[in-house]
Amino acid sequence: MSQKPTRHLPVVVIGGGQAGLSMSYFLTQAGIAHVVFEKRRIAHSWRSERWDSFCLVTPNWQCKLPGNPYAGPEPDGFMRRDEIVSYVETYAKSFGAPVREGVGVTKLSRYGARAFMVETAEEKITADAVVMAVGGYHTPNIPRSAERLPANIMQLHSSGYRNAAQLPPGAVLVVGSGQSGCQIAEDLHLAGRNVHLVVGSAPRCPRVYRGRDAVDWLADLGQYDLPVDQHPKREAVRRQANHYLTGRDGGRDIDLRRFASEGMILHGRLADIADGKMHFGDDLVKNLDGADAVYNGICDLIDRHIAEKGIAAPPASRYRPVWQPDNPPTSLDLAAAGVGSVIWATGFRSDWSWVDLPVFDGSGYPTHQRGITTQPGLYVLGLPWLYTWGSGRFVGVGRDAEYLAHHIGARLGAATAEAAA
Ligand SMILES: Cc1cc2nc3c(=O)[nH]c(=O)nc-3n(C[C@H](O)[C@H](O)[C@H](O)COP(=O)(O)OP(=O)(O)OC[C@H]3O[C@@H](n4cnc5c(N)ncnc54)[C@H](O)[C@@H]3O)c2cc1C
């Protein structure tokens, strides 16, 4: 392909998920010409990286895509995977988002002092501004010790899990107790499989407390509007695991102790794999207690709010453990336990290797203030805690997109004025 650009656009948006589409919505409103490049299909992550029984964890009312908030019959319900895909697809159509599906950006670099070169397999476009809305979940984060699993055990990442029937007979061992790991373990447990769950330090949250969804209380408390620079953990909160709970069957707590009392086998954090055995840390008690402490801490927050505002609500309660580990073994002979498959619910890494711009910090995270990067004209959108808790979710991405659209509009306006002077 020639080095010459084929055309110029004021803005290129990279990524056709909810973040890229929200950006496109505000650019469309402002009359700013742009294109959205989507490597696969609109809503790819929801469509292709979630299991069959997947439901939102956040209530439907939090689906606040700008210009098209959730308007269905169940604002307090939790959309299932296919409904989410349809919500996002309908959104793109609602304002004619200029999405080019199946076109991945293979390289992003500077073009002259002020513009960018955006390269795809089909063309090279220059742009005055570029918004990277590619999410943060690119590459399955599977520990290298996976290489030492016996070859007869099927292994897959949580993003490849669909349902219990996809797995060979035998027990299933799920590694990781974040949102995905807990929900997949529950899915398998409900399907009647023997499940082992390797439990880490992820926190948990009540579903319903004192008569309302905890998310509703936390919204009233302003938790979803708190900017990252005012959070007690500051930017470190971006690396924190999500709380586990579920929206399945109308929503409920996820209580690993209850699963254990029903036969699920819980283990401490994965330490090593050797000679057909998995070895675990002796931290199961600590991890379960830690998750419950966060759960009860959220109840404390809600209680204080109710007391301060004098709200009439059902009485306060606290989680009381329904099961305790009894000296759990710190290793498991996989063949003896009949383990036929292992699911790595161990998260994702980001892949920004296609971005040829000096914009990343030492850990490879794009340096930015509320999505405005250190490279003038380059923006990032949709990352967890980009600005608030909701930035990487349906509830907050619209606010961030609107903020960036104003910034982009001002930048393009200033450039036009400069050229005319
Ligand atoms: C298991 C799980 C459960 C979740 N549950 C909830 C929930 O209950 N509620 C909630 O609000 N949020 C939830 N989230 C968080 C969030 O809403 C999703 O991660 C959502 O998909 C993020 O949208 P996005 O547009 O920022 O990124 P993505 O949906 O990941 O979209 C990015 C798009 O960019 C494309 N892309 C990537 N690289 C390129 C490239 N170089 N060129 C062109 N295109 C590219 C990808 O194909 C993709 O379609 C969940 C996330 C996960 C992983």
GROMACS .gro file of C-alpha atoms and ligand atoms in nm:
model
  474
    1MET     CA    1   0.000   0.000   0.000
    2SER     CA    2   0.127   0.348  -0.081
    3GLN     CA    3   0.238   0.574   0.201
    4LYS     CA    4  -0.003   0.845   0.084
    5PRO     CA    5  -0.326   0.883   0.276
    6THR     CA    6  -0.643   0.813   0.078
    7ARG     CA    7  -0.850   1.077   0.254
    8HIS     CA    8  -0.872   1.311   0.551
    9LEU     CA    9  -1.140   1.326   0.820
   10PRO     CA   10  -1.172   1.553   1.121
   11VAL     CA   11  -1.215   1.256   1.357
   12VAL     CA   12  -1.158   0.880   1.353
   13VAL     CA   13  -1.312   0.667   1.628
   14ILE     CA   14  -1.157   0.323   1.681
   15GLY     CA   15  -1.391   0.059   1.827
   16GLY     CA   16  -1.761  -0.008   1.768
   17GLY     CA   17  -1.868  -0.105   2.121
   18GLN     CA   18  -2.079   0.113   2.345
   19ALA     CA   19  -1.792   0.359   2.399
   20GLY     CA   20  -1.716   0.419   2.029
   21LEU     CA   21  -2.086   0.448   1.953
   22SER     CA   22  -2.144   0.698   2.236
   23MET     CA   23  -1.860   0.904   2.094
   24SER     CA   24  -2.011   0.882   1.748
   25TYR     CA   25  -2.346   0.997   1.888
   26PHE     CA   26  -2.205   1.323   2.022
   27LEU     CA   27  -1.989   1.385   1.714
   28THR     CA   28  -2.300   1.334   1.498
   29GLN     CA   29  -2.496   1.578   1.718
   30ALA     CA   30  -2.219   1.834   1.675
   31GLY     CA   31  -2.206   1.782   1.296
   32ILE     CA   32  -1.843   1.665   1.310
   33ALA     CA   33  -1.756   1.430   1.023
   34HIS     CA   34  -1.605   1.101   1.140
   35VAL     CA   35  -1.586   0.728   1.085
   36VAL     CA   36  -1.597   0.444   1.340
   37PHE     CA   37  -1.364   0.155   1.257
   38GLU     CA   38  -1.471  -0.174   1.417
   39LYS     CA   39  -1.238  -0.470   1.372
   40ARG     CA   40  -1.518  -0.725   1.398
   41ARG     CA   41  -1.886  -0.641   1.446
   42ILE     CA   42  -2.075  -0.382   1.649
   43ALA     CA   43  -2.106  -0.501   2.013
   44HIS     CA   44  -1.848  -0.772   1.946
   45SER     CA   45  -1.752  -0.820   2.313
   46TRP     CA   46  -2.109  -0.872   2.427
   47ARG     CA   47  -2.187  -1.094   2.129
   48SER     CA   48  -1.880  -1.315   2.120
   49GLU     CA   49  -1.710  -1.310   2.458
   50ARG     CA   50  -1.997  -1.387   2.697
   51TRP     CA   51  -2.152  -1.720   2.792
   52ASP     CA   52  -2.509  -1.823   2.699
   53SER     CA   53  -2.671  -1.748   3.037
   54PHE     CA   54  -2.486  -1.415   3.074
   55CYS     CA   55  -2.690  -1.130   3.221
   56LEU     CA   56  -2.591  -0.778   3.309
   57VAL     CA   57  -2.478  -0.737   3.667
   58THR     CA   58  -2.586  -0.374   3.666
   59PRO     CA   59  -2.961  -0.304   3.649
   60ASN     CA   60  -3.110  -0.206   3.314
   61TRP     CA   61  -3.182   0.149   3.428
   62GLN     CA   62  -2.805   0.202   3.429
   63CYS     CA   63  -2.798   0.144   3.051
   64LYS     CA   64  -2.784   0.512   2.973
   65LEU     CA   65  -2.643   0.523   2.622
   66PRO     CA   66  -2.674   0.889   2.524
   67GLY     CA   67  -2.989   0.956   2.326
   68ASN     CA   68  -3.118   0.603   2.383
   69PRO     CA   69  -3.144   0.508   2.750
   70TYR     CA   70  -3.304   0.173   2.834
   71ALA     CA   71  -3.680   0.211   2.782
   72GLY     CA   72  -3.794  -0.149   2.822
   73PRO     CA   73  -4.040  -0.291   3.072
   74GLU     CA   74  -3.782  -0.398   3.334
   75PRO     CA   75  -3.567  -0.105   3.447
   76ASP     CA   76  -3.477  -0.301   3.762
   77GLY     CA   77  -3.408  -0.621   3.566
   78PHE     CA   78  -3.088  -0.741   3.400
   79MET     CA   79  -3.072  -0.783   3.022
   80ARG     CA   80  -2.948  -1.113   2.889
   81ARG     CA   81  -2.660  -1.133   2.643
   82ASP     CA   82  -2.867  -1.127   2.324
   83GLU     CA   83  -3.082  -0.839   2.450
   84ILE     CA   84  -2.767  -0.639   2.525
   85VAL     CA   85  -2.636  -0.701   2.172
   86SER     CA   86  -2.969  -0.590   2.029
   87TYR     CA   87  -2.973  -0.277   2.252
   88VAL     CA   88  -2.628  -0.176   2.125
   89GLU     CA   89  -2.708  -0.258   1.760
   90THR     CA   90  -3.034  -0.063   1.774
   91TYR     CA   91  -2.843   0.225   1.927
   92ALA     CA   92  -2.600   0.240   1.634
   93LYS     CA   93  -2.889   0.242   1.388
   94SER     CA   94  -3.086   0.506   1.582
   95PHE     CA   95  -2.857   0.786   1.468
   96GLY     CA   96  -2.695   0.623   1.165
   97ALA     CA   97  -2.353   0.579   1.325
   98PRO     CA   98  -2.095   0.569   1.041
   99VAL     CA   99  -1.947   0.234   1.145
  100ARG     CA  100  -1.719   0.034   0.915
  101GLU     CA  101  -1.743  -0.322   1.050
  102GLY     CA  102  -1.467  -0.571   0.980
  103VAL     CA  103  -1.206  -0.295   0.951
  104GLY     CA  104  -0.937  -0.305   1.219
  105VAL     CA  105  -0.688  -0.029   1.272
  106THR     CA  106  -0.346  -0.185   1.234
  107LYS     CA  107  -0.135   0.122   1.306
  108LEU     CA  108  -0.189   0.465   1.455
  109SER     CA  109   0.091   0.722   1.428
  110ARG     CA  110   0.155   1.094   1.389
  111TYR     CA  111   0.118   1.261   1.049
  112GLY     CA  112   0.294   1.597   1.054
  113ALA     CA  113   0.281   1.806   1.368
  114ARG     CA  114  -0.092   1.808   1.433
  115ALA     CA  115  -0.260   1.518   1.250
  116PHE     CA  116  -0.266   1.140   1.281
  117MET     CA  117  -0.226   0.859   1.032
  118VAL     CA  118  -0.478   0.578   1.082
  119GLU     CA  119  -0.389   0.263   0.891
  120THR     CA  120  -0.625  -0.023   0.811
  121ALA     CA  121  -0.590  -0.311   0.566
  122GLU     CA  122  -0.802  -0.111   0.319
  123GLU     CA  123  -0.687   0.246   0.345
  124LYS     CA  124  -0.482   0.509   0.521
  125ILE     CA  125  -0.672   0.802   0.660
  126THR     CA  126  -0.538   1.116   0.818
  127ALA     CA  127  -0.737   1.273   1.099
  128ASP     CA  128  -0.717   1.579   1.322
  129ALA     CA  129  -0.837   1.381   1.623
  130VAL     CA  130  -0.854   1.013   1.710
  131VAL     CA  131  -1.057   0.847   1.985
  132MET     CA  132  -0.941   0.503   2.096
  133ALA     CA  133  -1.256   0.329   2.224
  134VAL     CA  134  -1.127  -0.025   2.212
  135GLY     CA  135  -1.206  -0.136   2.568
  136GLY     CA  136  -0.938  -0.274   2.795
  137TYR     CA  137  -1.002  -0.646   2.760
  138HIS     CA  138  -0.798  -0.762   2.463
  139THR     CA  139  -0.587  -1.067   2.539
  140PRO     CA  140  -0.678  -1.350   2.779
  141ASN     CA  141  -0.452  -1.331   3.081
  142ILE     CA  142  -0.364  -1.696   3.136
  143PRO     CA  143  -0.074  -1.780   3.369
  144ARG     CA  144   0.220  -1.961   3.212
  145SER     CA  145   0.173  -2.245   3.461
  146ALA     CA  146  -0.120  -2.348   3.239
  147GLU     CA  147   0.144  -2.508   3.014
  148ARG     CA  148   0.196  -2.771   3.283
  149LEU     CA  149  -0.165  -2.890   3.290
  150PRO     CA  150  -0.190  -3.252   3.170
  151ALA     CA  151  -0.266  -3.260   2.797
  152ASN     CA  152  -0.587  -3.460   2.844
  153ILE     CA  153  -0.748  -3.172   3.035
  154MET     CA  154  -0.937  -2.926   2.816
  155GLN     CA  155  -0.857  -2.567   2.903
  156LEU     CA  156  -1.021  -2.247   2.792
  157HIS     CA  157  -1.044  -1.881   2.894
  158SER     CA  158  -1.368  -1.743   3.039
  159SER     CA  159  -1.423  -1.544   2.716
  160GLY     CA  160  -1.448  -1.877   2.530
  161TYR     CA  161  -1.691  -2.039   2.774
  162ARG     CA  162  -2.049  -2.078   2.647
  163ASN     CA  163  -2.219  -2.351   2.853
  164ALA     CA  164  -2.165  -2.673   3.047
  165ALA     CA  165  -2.240  -2.892   2.745
  166GLN     CA  166  -1.932  -2.758   2.567
  167LEU     CA  167  -1.705  -2.924   2.824
  168PRO     CA  168  -1.598  -3.289   2.840
  169PRO     CA  169  -1.744  -3.508   3.116
  170GLY     CA  170  -1.588  -3.485   3.460
  171ALA     CA  171  -1.532  -3.216   3.718
  172VAL     CA  172  -1.462  -2.859   3.607
  173LEU     CA  173  -1.204  -2.643   3.779
  174VAL     CA  174  -1.260  -2.267   3.748
  175VAL     CA  175  -0.962  -2.047   3.830
  176GLY     CA  176  -1.059  -1.700   3.951
  177SER     CA  177  -1.342  -1.565   4.161
  178GLY     CA  178  -1.404  -1.227   4.000
  179GLN     CA  179  -1.740  -1.160   3.836
  180SER     CA  180  -1.680  -1.398   3.546
  181GLY     CA  181  -1.534  -1.683   3.752
  182CYS     CA  182  -1.811  -1.676   4.010
  183GLN     CA  183  -2.087  -1.658   3.751
  184ILE     CA  184  -1.938  -1.936   3.539
  185ALA     CA  185  -1.889  -2.151   3.850
  186GLU     CA  186  -2.256  -2.091   3.936
  187ASP     CA  187  -2.363  -2.175   3.581
  188LEU     CA  188  -2.180  -2.508   3.599
  189HIS     CA  189  -2.304  -2.576   3.952
  190LEU     CA  190  -2.665  -2.519   3.841
  191ALA     CA  191  -2.602  -2.750   3.544
  192GLY     CA  192  -2.518  -3.025   3.792
  193ARG     CA  193  -2.144  -3.037   3.726
  194ASN     CA  194  -1.887  -3.106   3.997
  195VAL     CA  195  -1.715  -2.772   4.032
  196HIS     CA  196  -1.386  -2.670   4.192
  197LEU     CA  197  -1.337  -2.294   4.231
  198VAL     CA  198  -1.001  -2.132   4.294
  199VAL     CA  199  -1.086  -1.830   4.509
  200GLY     CA  200  -0.889  -1.505   4.499
  201SER     CA  201  -0.937  -1.177   4.678
  202ALA     CA  202  -1.223  -1.025   4.474
  203PRO     CA  203  -1.479  -0.842   4.688
  204ARG     CA  204  -1.854  -0.902   4.682
  205CYS     CA  205  -2.164  -0.687   4.704
  206PRO     CA  206  -2.521  -0.754   4.818
  207ARG     CA  207  -2.782  -0.760   4.545
  208VAL     CA  208  -3.077  -0.639   4.750
  209TYR     CA  209  -3.037  -0.466   5.085
  210ARG     CA  210  -3.300  -0.295   5.293
  211GLY     CA  211  -3.563  -0.329   5.025
  212ARG     CA  212  -3.368  -0.202   4.721
  213ASP     CA  213  -3.095  -0.311   4.484
  214ALA     CA  214  -2.762  -0.210   4.639
  215VAL     CA  215  -2.675  -0.039   4.309
  216ASP     CA  216  -2.974   0.193   4.355
  217TRP     CA  217  -2.860   0.288   4.705
  218LEU     CA  218  -2.501   0.336   4.589
  219ALA     CA  219  -2.625   0.558   4.307
  220ASP     CA  220  -2.812   0.775   4.560
  221LEU     CA  221  -2.492   0.790   4.763
  222GLY     CA  222  -2.309   0.939   4.463
  223GLN     CA  223  -2.071   0.643   4.435
  224TYR     CA  224  -2.102   0.633   4.056
  225ASP     CA  225  -2.028   1.005   4.019
  226LEU     CA  226  -1.710   1.009   4.227
  227PRO     CA  227  -1.416   1.112   4.005
  228VAL     CA  228  -1.112   0.887   4.021
  229ASP     CA  229  -0.894   1.166   4.164
  230GLN     CA  230  -1.129   1.190   4.464
  231HIS     CA  231  -1.143   0.816   4.526
  232PRO     CA  232  -0.948   0.710   4.838
  233LYS     CA  233  -0.739   0.473   4.624
  234ARG     CA  234  -0.692   0.727   4.341
  235GLU     CA  235  -0.575   0.565   4.014
  236ALA     CA  236  -0.499   0.235   4.192
  237VAL     CA  237  -0.873   0.168   4.191
  238ARG     CA  238  -0.845   0.102   3.816
  239ARG     CA  239  -0.667  -0.224   3.894
  240GLN     CA  240  -0.919  -0.343   4.154
  241ALA     CA  241  -1.128  -0.654   4.083
  242ASN     CA  242  -1.501  -0.603   4.040
  243HIS     CA  243  -1.742  -0.706   4.314
  244TYR     CA  244  -1.918  -1.033   4.250
  245LEU     CA  245  -2.295  -1.072   4.244
  246THR     CA  246  -2.531  -1.164   3.963
  247GLY     CA  247  -2.829  -1.044   3.762
  248ARG     CA  248  -2.930  -1.399   3.675
  249ASP     CA  249  -3.298  -1.497   3.729
  250GLY     CA  250  -3.388  -1.143   3.834
  251GLY     CA  251  -3.071  -1.095   4.039
  252ARG     CA  252  -2.926  -1.239   4.359
  253ASP     CA  253  -2.617  -1.250   4.578
  254ILE     CA  254  -2.336  -1.484   4.491
  255ASP     CA  255  -2.246  -1.664   4.812
  256LEU     CA  256  -1.953  -1.900   4.761
  257ARG     CA  257  -2.003  -2.044   5.109
  258ARG     CA  258  -2.354  -2.152   5.012
  259PHE     CA  259  -2.218  -2.312   4.694
  260ALA     CA  260  -1.963  -2.496   4.911
  261SER     CA  261  -2.237  -2.622   5.143
  262GLU     CA  262  -2.407  -2.758   4.830
  263GLY     CA  263  -2.098  -2.943   4.712
  264MET     CA  264  -1.878  -2.697   4.522
  265ILE     CA  265  -1.516  -2.739   4.629
  266LEU     CA  266  -1.336  -2.415   4.708
  267HIS     CA  267  -0.958  -2.369   4.703
  268GLY     CA  268  -0.721  -2.088   4.793
  269ARG     CA  269  -0.533  -1.887   4.530
  270LEU     CA  270  -0.348  -2.087   4.263
  271ALA     CA  271   0.017  -2.128   4.361
  272ASP     CA  272   0.155  -2.375   4.107
  273ILE     CA  273   0.086  -2.667   3.877
  274ALA     CA  274   0.328  -2.960   3.879
  275ASP     CA  275   0.315  -3.335   3.815
  276GLY     CA  276  -0.060  -3.344   3.754
  277LYS     CA  277  -0.134  -3.153   4.073
  278MET     CA  278  -0.259  -2.803   4.139
  279HIS     CA  279  -0.122  -2.632   4.447
  280PHE     CA  280  -0.309  -2.359   4.630
  281GLY     CA  281  -0.229  -2.091   4.885
  282ASP     CA  282  -0.363  -2.128   5.238
  283ASP     CA  283  -0.568  -1.808   5.195
  284LEU     CA  284  -0.918  -1.948   5.138
  285VAL     CA  285  -1.044  -1.842   5.482
  286LYS     CA  286  -0.891  -1.497   5.441
  287ASN     CA  287  -1.036  -1.451   5.092
  288LEU     CA  288  -1.388  -1.554   5.190
  289ASP     CA  289  -1.375  -1.338   5.503
  290GLY     CA  290  -1.241  -1.043   5.300
  291ALA     CA  291  -1.525  -1.066   5.045
  292ASP     CA  292  -1.782  -1.082   5.327
  293ALA     CA  293  -1.622  -0.784   5.503
  294VAL     CA  294  -1.663  -0.575   5.187
  295TYR     CA  295  -2.024  -0.696   5.156
  296ASN     CA  296  -2.098  -0.591   5.514
  297GLY     CA  297  -1.907  -0.265   5.465
  298ILE     CA  298  -2.143  -0.177   5.181
  299CYS     CA  299  -2.435  -0.250   5.415
  300ASP     CA  300  -2.275  -0.010   5.669
  301LEU     CA  301  -2.257   0.264   5.404
  302ILE     CA  302  -2.620   0.216   5.310
  303ASP     CA  303  -2.729   0.209   5.677
  304ARG     CA  304  -2.553   0.540   5.743
  305HIS     CA  305  -2.721   0.696   5.441
  306ILE     CA  306  -3.064   0.571   5.550
  307ALA     CA  307  -3.010   0.704   5.903
  308GLU     CA  308  -2.880   1.043   5.786
  309LYS     CA  309  -3.170   1.095   5.546
  310GLY     CA  310  -3.434   0.948   5.779
  311ILE     CA  311  -3.549   0.706   5.507
  312ALA     CA  312  -3.809   0.443   5.598
  313ALA     CA  313  -3.661   0.104   5.502
  314PRO     CA  314  -3.673  -0.259   5.617
  315PRO     CA  315  -3.438  -0.337   5.909
  316ALA     CA  316  -3.061  -0.362   5.876
  317SER     CA  317  -2.894  -0.704   5.865
  318ARG     CA  318  -2.546  -0.844   5.819
  319TYR     CA  319  -2.417  -1.144   5.628
  320ARG     CA  320  -2.344  -1.435   5.861
  321PRO     CA  321  -2.128  -1.715   5.715
  322VAL     CA  322  -2.331  -2.024   5.630
  323TRP     CA  323  -2.021  -2.242   5.586
  324GLN     CA  324  -1.658  -2.244   5.698
  325PRO     CA  325  -1.363  -2.417   5.531
  326ASP     CA  326  -1.238  -2.706   5.743
  327ASN     CA  327  -0.864  -2.722   5.696
  328PRO     CA  328  -0.884  -2.732   5.312
  329PRO     CA  329  -0.608  -2.930   5.136
  330THR     CA  330  -0.352  -2.712   4.959
  331SER     CA  331  -0.315  -2.941   4.659
  332LEU     CA  332  -0.540  -3.134   4.425
  333ASP     CA  333  -0.448  -3.439   4.219
  334LEU     CA  334  -0.636  -3.350   3.901
  335ALA     CA  335  -0.670  -3.706   3.769
  336ALA     CA  336  -0.783  -3.845   4.105
  337ALA     CA  337  -1.043  -3.564   4.133
  338GLY     CA  338  -1.168  -3.646   3.781
  339VAL     CA  339  -1.104  -3.293   3.649
  340GLY     CA  340  -1.176  -3.293   3.274
  341SER     CA  341  -1.157  -2.920   3.211
  342VAL     CA  342  -1.011  -2.598   3.348
  343ILE     CA  343  -1.159  -2.254   3.285
  344TRP     CA  344  -0.925  -1.960   3.328
  345ALA     CA  345  -1.137  -1.674   3.463
  346THR     CA  346  -0.821  -1.478   3.518
  347GLY     CA  347  -0.904  -1.159   3.331
  348PHE     CA  348  -0.748  -0.988   3.032
  349ARG     CA  349  -0.446  -0.782   2.936
  350SER     CA  350  -0.462  -0.476   2.715
  351ASP     CA  351  -0.293  -0.473   2.374
  352TRP     CA  352  -0.197  -0.130   2.247
  353SER     CA  353   0.086  -0.261   2.027
  354TRP     CA  354  -0.073  -0.101   1.718
  355VAL     CA  355  -0.040   0.249   1.869
  356ASP     CA  356   0.289   0.401   1.757
  357LEU     CA  357   0.275   0.705   1.983
  358PRO     CA  358   0.463   0.780   2.307
  359VAL     CA  359   0.152   0.798   2.522
  360PHE     CA  360   0.190   0.506   2.764
  361ASP     CA  361   0.316   0.491   3.119
  362GLY     CA  362   0.560   0.233   3.255
  363SER     CA  363   0.286  -0.025   3.293
  364GLY     CA  364   0.163   0.026   2.936
  365TYR     CA  365  -0.149   0.223   3.036
  366PRO     CA  366  -0.231   0.530   2.822
  367THR     CA  367  -0.158   0.845   3.021
  368HIS     CA  368  -0.461   1.073   3.022
  369GLN     CA  369  -0.672   1.313   3.224
  370ARG     CA  370  -1.037   1.223   3.188
  371GLY     CA  371  -0.966   1.065   2.847
  372ILE     CA  372  -0.752   1.350   2.709
  373THR     CA  373  -0.412   1.197   2.650
  374THR     CA  374  -0.072   1.357   2.662
  375GLN     CA  375  -0.068   1.352   2.278
  376PRO     CA  376  -0.275   1.654   2.164
  377GLY     CA  377  -0.572   1.533   1.957
  378LEU     CA  378  -0.558   1.176   2.089
  379TYR     CA  379  -0.831   1.056   2.322
  380VAL     CA  380  -0.919   0.737   2.503
  381LEU     CA  381  -1.269   0.634   2.611
  382GLY     CA  382  -1.445   0.346   2.784
  383LEU     CA  383  -1.169   0.227   3.019
  384PRO     CA  384  -1.263   0.124   3.373
  385TRP     CA  385  -1.240   0.425   3.605
  386LEU     CA  386  -1.127   0.649   3.317
  387TYR     CA  387  -1.312   0.920   3.512
  388THR     CA  388  -1.569   0.749   3.737
  389TRP     CA  389  -1.673   0.394   3.827
  390GLY     CA  390  -1.919   0.401   3.538
  391SER     CA  391  -1.663   0.502   3.272
  392GLY     CA  392  -1.607   0.143   3.164
  393ARG     CA  393  -1.977   0.063   3.185
  394PHE     CA  394  -2.306   0.155   3.030
  395VAL     CA  395  -2.390   0.406   3.300
  396GLY     CA  396  -2.097   0.644   3.270
  397VAL     CA  397  -1.953   0.614   2.920
  398GLY     CA  398  -2.198   0.870   2.777
  399ARG     CA  399  -2.087   1.141   3.020
  400ASP     CA  400  -1.722   1.083   2.926
  401ALA     CA  401  -1.804   1.082   2.554
  402GLU     CA  402  -1.988   1.414   2.583
  403TYR     CA  403  -1.691   1.566   2.765
  404LEU     CA  404  -1.451   1.452   2.493
  405ALA     CA  405  -1.684   1.570   2.215
  406HIS     CA  406  -1.672   1.923   2.361
  407HIS     CA  407  -1.295   1.908   2.381
  408ILE     CA  408  -1.266   1.780   2.023
  409GLY     CA  409  -1.513   2.043   1.896
  410ALA     CA  410  -1.309   2.319   2.062
  411ARG     CA  411  -0.983   2.182   1.922
  412LEU     CA  412  -1.118   2.157   1.567
  413GLY     CA  413  -1.274   2.503   1.597
  414ALA     CA  414  -0.945   2.652   1.715
  415ALA     CA  415  -0.758   2.486   1.426
  416THR     CA  416  -1.008   2.624   1.173
  417ALA     CA  417  -0.978   2.973   1.319
  418GLU     CA  418  -0.598   2.948   1.309
  419ALA     CA  419  -0.604   2.841   0.943
  420ALA     CA  420  -0.836   3.127   0.847
  421ALA     CA  421  -0.628   3.393   1.026
  422LIG     C1  422  -1.760  -1.035   3.186
  422LIG     C2  423  -1.796  -0.890   3.183
  422LIG     C3  424  -1.916  -0.848   3.239
  422LIG     C4  425  -1.954  -0.714   3.234
  422LIG     N1  426  -2.075  -0.676   3.288
  422LIG     C5  427  -2.113  -0.545   3.283
  422LIG     C6  428  -2.240  -0.502   3.334
  422LIG     O1  429  -2.316  -0.580   3.392
  422LIG     N2  430  -2.273  -0.373   3.320
  422LIG     C7  431  -2.193  -0.282   3.259
  422LIG     O2  432  -2.233  -0.165   3.245
  422LIG     N3  433  -2.072  -0.319   3.213
  422LIG     C8  434  -2.029  -0.447   3.224
  422LIG     N4  435  -1.905  -0.485   3.175
  422LIG     C9  436  -1.810  -0.379   3.135
  422LIG    C10  437  -1.831  -0.312   2.999
  422LIG     O3  438  -1.963  -0.264   2.986
  422LIG    C11  439  -1.796  -0.402   2.882
  422LIG     O4  440  -1.661  -0.443   2.895
  422LIG    C12  441  -1.815  -0.331   2.747
  422LIG     O5  442  -1.797  -0.425   2.645
  422LIG    C13  443  -1.718  -0.213   2.728
  422LIG     O6  444  -1.752  -0.144   2.610
  422LIG     P1  445  -1.643  -0.068   2.521
  422LIG     O7  446  -1.713  -0.011   2.403
  422LIG     O8  447  -1.564   0.025   2.607
  422LIG     O9  448  -1.541  -0.183   2.479
  422LIG     P2  449  -1.571  -0.313   2.392
  422LIG    O10  450  -1.710  -0.360   2.407
  422LIG    O11  451  -1.461  -0.408   2.424
  422LIG    O12  452  -1.558  -0.259   2.243
  422LIG    C14  453  -1.434  -0.230   2.185
  422LIG    C15  454  -1.443  -0.265   2.039
  422LIG    O13  455  -1.322  -0.223   1.978
  422LIG    C16  456  -1.290  -0.316   1.875
  422LIG     N5  457  -1.146  -0.299   1.848
  422LIG    C17  458  -1.043  -0.334   1.930
  422LIG     N6  459  -0.925  -0.303   1.871
  422LIG    C18  460  -0.956  -0.247   1.750
  422LIG    C19  461  -0.877  -0.197   1.643
  422LIG     N7  462  -0.743  -0.193   1.649
  422LIG     N8  463  -0.942  -0.148   1.534
  422LIG    C20  464  -1.078  -0.149   1.528
  422LIG     N9  465  -1.156  -0.199   1.626
  422LIG    C21  466  -1.096  -0.246   1.736
  422LIG    C22  467  -1.329  -0.451   1.932
  422LIG    O14  468  -1.355  -0.543   1.830
  422LIG    C23  469  -1.455  -0.415   2.013
  422LIG    O15  470  -1.575  -0.439   1.943
  422LIG    C24  471  -1.866  -0.619   3.177
  422LIG    C25  472  -1.744  -0.660   3.123
  422LIG    C26  473  -1.708  -0.794   3.127
  422LIG    C27  474  -1.576  -0.837   3.068
   0.00000   0.00000   0.00000
